[in-house]
């Protein structure tokens, strides 16, 4: 199970935003270390969306030591070090690398986020098991706490979601017969527009490579054939 902890959050709104992101990406346990007051009529619940019904009201206030003693911990920070000479913030993983590394781990894991102003301190990071950081502009790498948590939780979705609202991304490629028919139609079209004969083979090869990368569906191939056919017919009628 993957849990989320927020250490010493300074604004209730960010706690609500994080709860909402947890709901978006299938996480349930929110742990709060020294949280601000979370008024049910305040901005935390206002920002939480549907997470106001479960994630936020079910959150638990715990100590930092509780996280260390009960979870495999991952400290999330924007500021890292370049090499092992300063090992408190090094080595680190990006959120995507972290998700890949946790895929085969059977342990309760907690993603730990720090304060809006200073994040997690070196002393806190030194007690955590791993470090995670989001690649961002070198000129301005620091993200809003709620934004940073949303990005990290998004990358965890392969571990926390069984399904999403999106349809199956796979599609059926058109039959080879239909695709070869498309190439034949394109060749006929080149003749109709009087494309230079010495360039037709090259144009055909380029078109074949393009279609090969695109993996068109039956409907796409049929539509393209129809367009080429209609264009050819118009050209032929004007010639007559």
Short mmCIF file of C-alpha atoms in Angstrom, two decimals:
data_model
loop_
_atom_site.label_atom_id
_atom_site.label_comp_id
_atom_site.label_asym_id
_atom_site.label_seq_id
_atom_site.Cartn_x
_atom_site.Cartn_y
_atom_site.Cartn_z
CA UNK A 1 0.00 0.00 0.00
CA UNK A 2 1.17 3.53 -0.75
CA UNK A 3 0.31 6.27 1.74
CA UNK A 4 0.91 10.01 1.66
CA UNK A 5 2.26 12.13 4.51
CA UNK A 6 2.43 15.91 4.70
CA UNK A 7 4.83 17.36 7.26
CA UNK A 8 3.98 20.69 8.87
CA UNK A 9 1.75 21.98 6.06
CA UNK A 10 1.32 25.73 6.31
CA UNK A 11 -2.00 26.15 4.47
CA UNK A 12 -5.15 24.01 4.69
CA UNK A 13 -5.78 24.47 0.97
CA UNK A 14 -2.73 22.44 -0.01
CA UNK A 15 -3.82 19.60 2.26
CA UNK A 16 -7.17 19.59 0.49
CA UNK A 17 -5.49 19.67 -2.93
CA UNK A 18 -3.31 16.70 -2.02
CA UNK A 19 -6.34 14.79 -0.73
CA UNK A 20 -8.08 15.44 -4.05
CA UNK A 21 -5.06 14.18 -6.02
CA UNK A 22 -5.00 11.08 -3.87
CA UNK A 23 -8.63 10.45 -4.77
CA UNK A 24 -7.81 11.00 -8.47
CA UNK A 25 -5.06 8.40 -8.45
CA UNK A 26 -6.43 5.75 -6.12
CA UNK A 27 -4.70 6.45 -2.79
CA UNK A 28 -6.58 6.45 0.49
CA UNK A 29 -4.36 6.93 3.54
CA UNK A 30 -3.38 10.54 4.30
CA UNK A 31 -1.08 11.10 7.28
CA UNK A 32 -0.52 14.58 8.68
CA UNK A 33 2.40 15.67 10.85
CA UNK A 34 1.65 18.87 12.78
CA UNK A 35 -1.16 19.93 10.40
CA UNK A 36 -3.01 23.24 10.31
CA UNK A 37 -6.60 23.28 11.48
CA UNK A 38 -8.81 21.57 8.90
CA UNK A 39 -12.18 23.25 9.28
CA UNK A 40 -14.94 21.28 7.51
CA UNK A 41 -16.24 24.63 6.28
CA UNK A 42 -12.79 25.92 5.31
CA UNK A 43 -10.52 25.81 2.27
CA UNK A 44 -9.11 22.31 2.91
CA UNK A 45 -12.53 20.76 2.37
CA UNK A 46 -13.31 23.29 -0.33
CA UNK A 47 -10.26 22.24 -2.36
CA UNK A 48 -10.68 18.51 -1.73
CA UNK A 49 -13.51 17.82 -4.19
CA UNK A 50 -14.97 14.35 -3.60
CA UNK A 51 -12.03 13.56 -1.30
CA UNK A 52 -13.91 15.59 1.32
CA UNK A 53 -16.12 12.51 1.73
CA UNK A 54 -13.40 10.01 2.64
CA UNK A 55 -9.68 10.77 2.19
CA UNK A 56 -9.68 14.07 4.09
CA UNK A 57 -12.00 13.20 7.01
CA UNK A 58 -10.23 9.85 7.41
CA UNK A 59 -6.78 11.46 7.56
CA UNK A 60 -4.75 10.78 10.69
CA UNK A 61 -2.44 13.03 12.66
CA UNK A 62 0.82 11.21 13.42
CA UNK A 63 4.37 11.99 14.45
CA UNK A 64 7.36 12.02 12.12
CA UNK A 65 8.77 9.12 14.12
CA UNK A 66 5.61 7.12 13.38
CA UNK A 67 6.35 7.38 9.64
CA UNK A 68 9.91 6.16 10.11
CA UNK A 69 8.92 3.27 12.34
CA UNK A 70 6.01 1.96 10.25
CA UNK A 71 6.72 2.65 6.57
CA UNK A 72 9.28 2.44 3.84
CA UNK A 73 9.64 6.19 3.45
CA UNK A 74 10.31 8.34 0.37
CA UNK A 75 11.12 11.99 0.94
CA UNK A 76 10.04 14.30 -1.88
CA UNK A 77 12.19 17.37 -2.51
CA UNK A 78 12.95 19.87 -5.26
CA UNK A 79 16.55 20.47 -4.12
CA UNK A 80 19.03 17.63 -4.65
CA UNK A 81 22.78 17.16 -4.59
CA UNK A 82 24.89 16.24 -7.60
CA UNK A 83 26.86 13.30 -6.23
CA UNK A 84 27.53 11.05 -3.25
CA UNK A 85 29.81 13.55 -1.49
CA UNK A 86 26.60 15.09 -0.13
CA UNK A 87 24.48 12.02 0.33
CA UNK A 88 21.51 13.39 2.29
CA UNK A 89 19.80 14.41 -0.97
CA UNK A 90 21.59 11.92 -3.21
CA UNK A 91 21.00 9.52 -4.87
CA UNK A 92 17.46 10.42 -5.90
CA UNK A 93 14.81 9.03 -8.25
CA UNK A 94 12.36 10.84 -10.45
CA UNK A 95 8.68 10.00 -9.79
CA UNK A 96 8.58 7.71 -12.83
CA UNK A 97 11.74 5.89 -11.76
CA UNK A 98 10.33 5.59 -8.27
CA UNK A 99 7.13 3.97 -9.56
CA UNK A 100 9.18 1.46 -11.55
CA UNK A 101 11.34 0.62 -8.53
CA UNK A 102 8.34 0.16 -6.22
CA UNK A 103 6.51 -2.16 -8.62
CA UNK A 104 8.24 -5.23 -7.19
CA UNK A 105 8.38 -4.07 -3.56
CA UNK A 106 5.97 -5.61 -1.09
CA UNK A 107 6.09 -3.10 1.74
CA UNK A 108 3.88 -0.33 3.08
CA UNK A 109 5.37 2.79 1.51
CA UNK A 110 4.82 6.41 2.46
CA UNK A 111 5.49 9.37 0.19
CA UNK A 112 6.53 12.23 2.47
CA UNK A 113 6.05 15.87 1.47
CA UNK A 114 7.32 18.87 3.41
CA UNK A 115 6.41 22.47 4.06
CA UNK A 116 5.40 24.93 1.36
CA UNK A 117 8.25 27.31 2.26
CA UNK A 118 11.26 25.06 2.94
CA UNK A 119 10.15 21.52 2.15
CA UNK A 120 11.80 18.77 4.19
CA UNK A 121 14.90 19.63 6.19
CA UNK A 122 18.20 17.79 5.81
CA UNK A 123 17.67 16.32 9.26
CA UNK A 124 14.30 14.90 8.21
CA UNK A 125 15.56 13.61 4.87
CA UNK A 126 18.45 11.88 6.62
CA UNK A 127 15.93 9.68 8.46
CA UNK A 128 13.97 8.69 5.33
CA UNK A 129 14.80 5.69 3.15
CA UNK A 130 14.74 7.22 -0.33
CA UNK A 131 14.66 10.59 -2.05
CA UNK A 132 12.41 11.55 -4.97
CA UNK A 133 12.62 14.74 -7.03
CA UNK A 134 10.66 16.10 -9.99
CA UNK A 135 12.77 17.21 -12.99
CA UNK A 136 12.05 20.90 -13.59
CA UNK A 137 13.66 24.07 -14.89
CA UNK A 138 17.09 24.64 -13.39
CA UNK A 139 16.21 28.33 -13.11
CA UNK A 140 13.08 27.63 -11.03
CA UNK A 141 12.69 24.01 -9.90
CA UNK A 142 10.47 24.62 -6.84
CA UNK A 143 6.82 23.66 -7.34
CA UNK A 144 3.78 24.47 -5.26
CA UNK A 145 3.25 21.71 -2.69
CA UNK A 146 -0.09 20.63 -4.14
CA UNK A 147 1.29 20.60 -7.69
CA UNK A 148 4.34 18.57 -6.68
CA UNK A 149 2.23 15.98 -4.90
CA UNK A 150 -0.12 15.70 -7.88
CA UNK A 151 2.78 15.00 -10.27
CA UNK A 152 4.27 12.34 -8.00
CA UNK A 153 0.91 10.65 -7.40
CA UNK A 154 0.15 10.68 -11.13
CA UNK A 155 3.31 8.68 -11.76
CA UNK A 156 2.25 6.20 -9.05
CA UNK A 157 -1.02 5.45 -10.88
CA UNK A 158 0.26 2.18 -12.36
CA UNK A 159 0.60 0.91 -8.77
CA UNK A 160 -2.56 2.41 -7.30
CA UNK A 161 -5.23 2.27 -10.02
CA UNK A 162 -6.82 -0.86 -11.44
CA UNK A 163 -8.57 1.06 -14.20
CA UNK A 164 -9.17 4.60 -15.41
CA UNK A 165 -11.92 6.43 -17.28
CA UNK A 166 -9.91 6.23 -20.51
CA UNK A 167 -10.75 3.60 -23.13
CA UNK A 168 -8.35 0.85 -24.11
CA UNK A 169 -5.58 2.68 -26.00
CA UNK A 170 -4.98 -0.22 -28.39
CA UNK A 171 -6.60 -0.23 -31.81
CA UNK A 172 -6.88 -2.67 -34.66
CA UNK A 173 -4.58 -1.93 -37.57
CA UNK A 174 -6.21 -2.11 -40.98
CA UNK A 175 -5.78 -5.35 -42.88
CA UNK A 176 -2.75 -5.62 -45.12
CA UNK A 177 -5.11 -5.91 -48.08
CA UNK A 178 -6.69 -2.56 -47.20
CA UNK A 179 -3.33 -0.91 -46.65
CA UNK A 180 -1.95 -2.21 -49.94
CA UNK A 181 -5.09 -0.87 -51.59
CA UNK A 182 -4.25 2.52 -50.10
CA UNK A 183 -0.76 2.38 -51.61
CA UNK A 184 -2.22 1.44 -54.99
CA UNK A 185 -4.64 4.35 -54.75
CA UNK A 186 -1.80 6.73 -53.88
CA UNK A 187 0.19 5.53 -56.90
CA UNK A 188 -2.81 6.14 -59.15
CA UNK A 189 -3.22 9.59 -57.64
CA UNK A 190 0.42 10.44 -58.43
CA UNK A 191 -0.24 9.55 -62.06
CA UNK A 192 -3.39 11.68 -62.12
CA UNK A 193 -1.57 14.80 -60.91
CA UNK A 194 1.28 14.19 -63.36
CA UNK A 195 3.84 13.86 -60.59
CA UNK A 196 7.25 13.48 -62.29
CA UNK A 197 7.57 9.84 -63.26
CA UNK A 198 11.16 9.58 -62.04
CA UNK A 199 10.03 10.72 -58.57
CA UNK A 200 7.02 8.46 -58.16
CA UNK A 201 8.87 5.48 -56.71
CA UNK A 202 10.51 7.66 -54.07
CA UNK A 203 7.19 9.31 -53.20
CA UNK A 204 5.62 5.88 -52.89
CA UNK A 205 8.35 4.70 -50.54
CA UNK A 206 8.01 7.82 -48.38
CA UNK A 207 4.25 7.34 -48.22
CA UNK A 208 4.72 3.65 -47.30
CA UNK A 209 7.06 4.59 -44.43
CA UNK A 210 4.58 7.19 -43.21
CA UNK A 211 1.67 4.75 -43.27
CA UNK A 212 3.85 2.06 -41.67
CA UNK A 213 4.52 4.27 -38.67
CA UNK A 214 0.92 5.42 -38.38
CA UNK A 215 -0.73 1.94 -38.21
CA UNK A 216 -4.03 3.24 -39.62
CA UNK A 217 -7.34 1.61 -38.73
CA UNK A 218 -9.66 0.21 -41.40
CA UNK A 219 -11.78 3.35 -41.29
CA UNK A 220 -8.75 5.62 -41.66
CA UNK A 221 -7.41 3.61 -44.61
CA UNK A 222 -10.80 3.55 -46.33
CA UNK A 223 -11.24 7.31 -45.79
CA UNK A 224 -7.82 8.10 -47.26
CA UNK A 225 -8.50 5.87 -50.25
CA UNK A 226 -11.78 7.67 -50.80
CA UNK A 227 -10.09 11.07 -50.68
CA UNK A 228 -7.43 10.08 -53.17
CA UNK A 229 -10.06 8.49 -55.43
CA UNK A 230 -12.27 11.58 -55.40
CA UNK A 231 -9.32 13.88 -56.05
CA UNK A 232 -8.24 11.67 -58.96
CA UNK A 233 -11.75 11.71 -60.43
CA UNK A 234 -11.92 15.52 -60.27
CA UNK A 235 -8.52 15.82 -61.93
CA UNK A 236 -9.54 13.37 -64.68
CA UNK A 237 -12.82 15.21 -65.32
CA UNK A 238 -11.05 18.55 -65.65
CA UNK A 239 -8.55 17.04 -68.06
CA UNK A 240 -11.42 15.84 -70.24
#
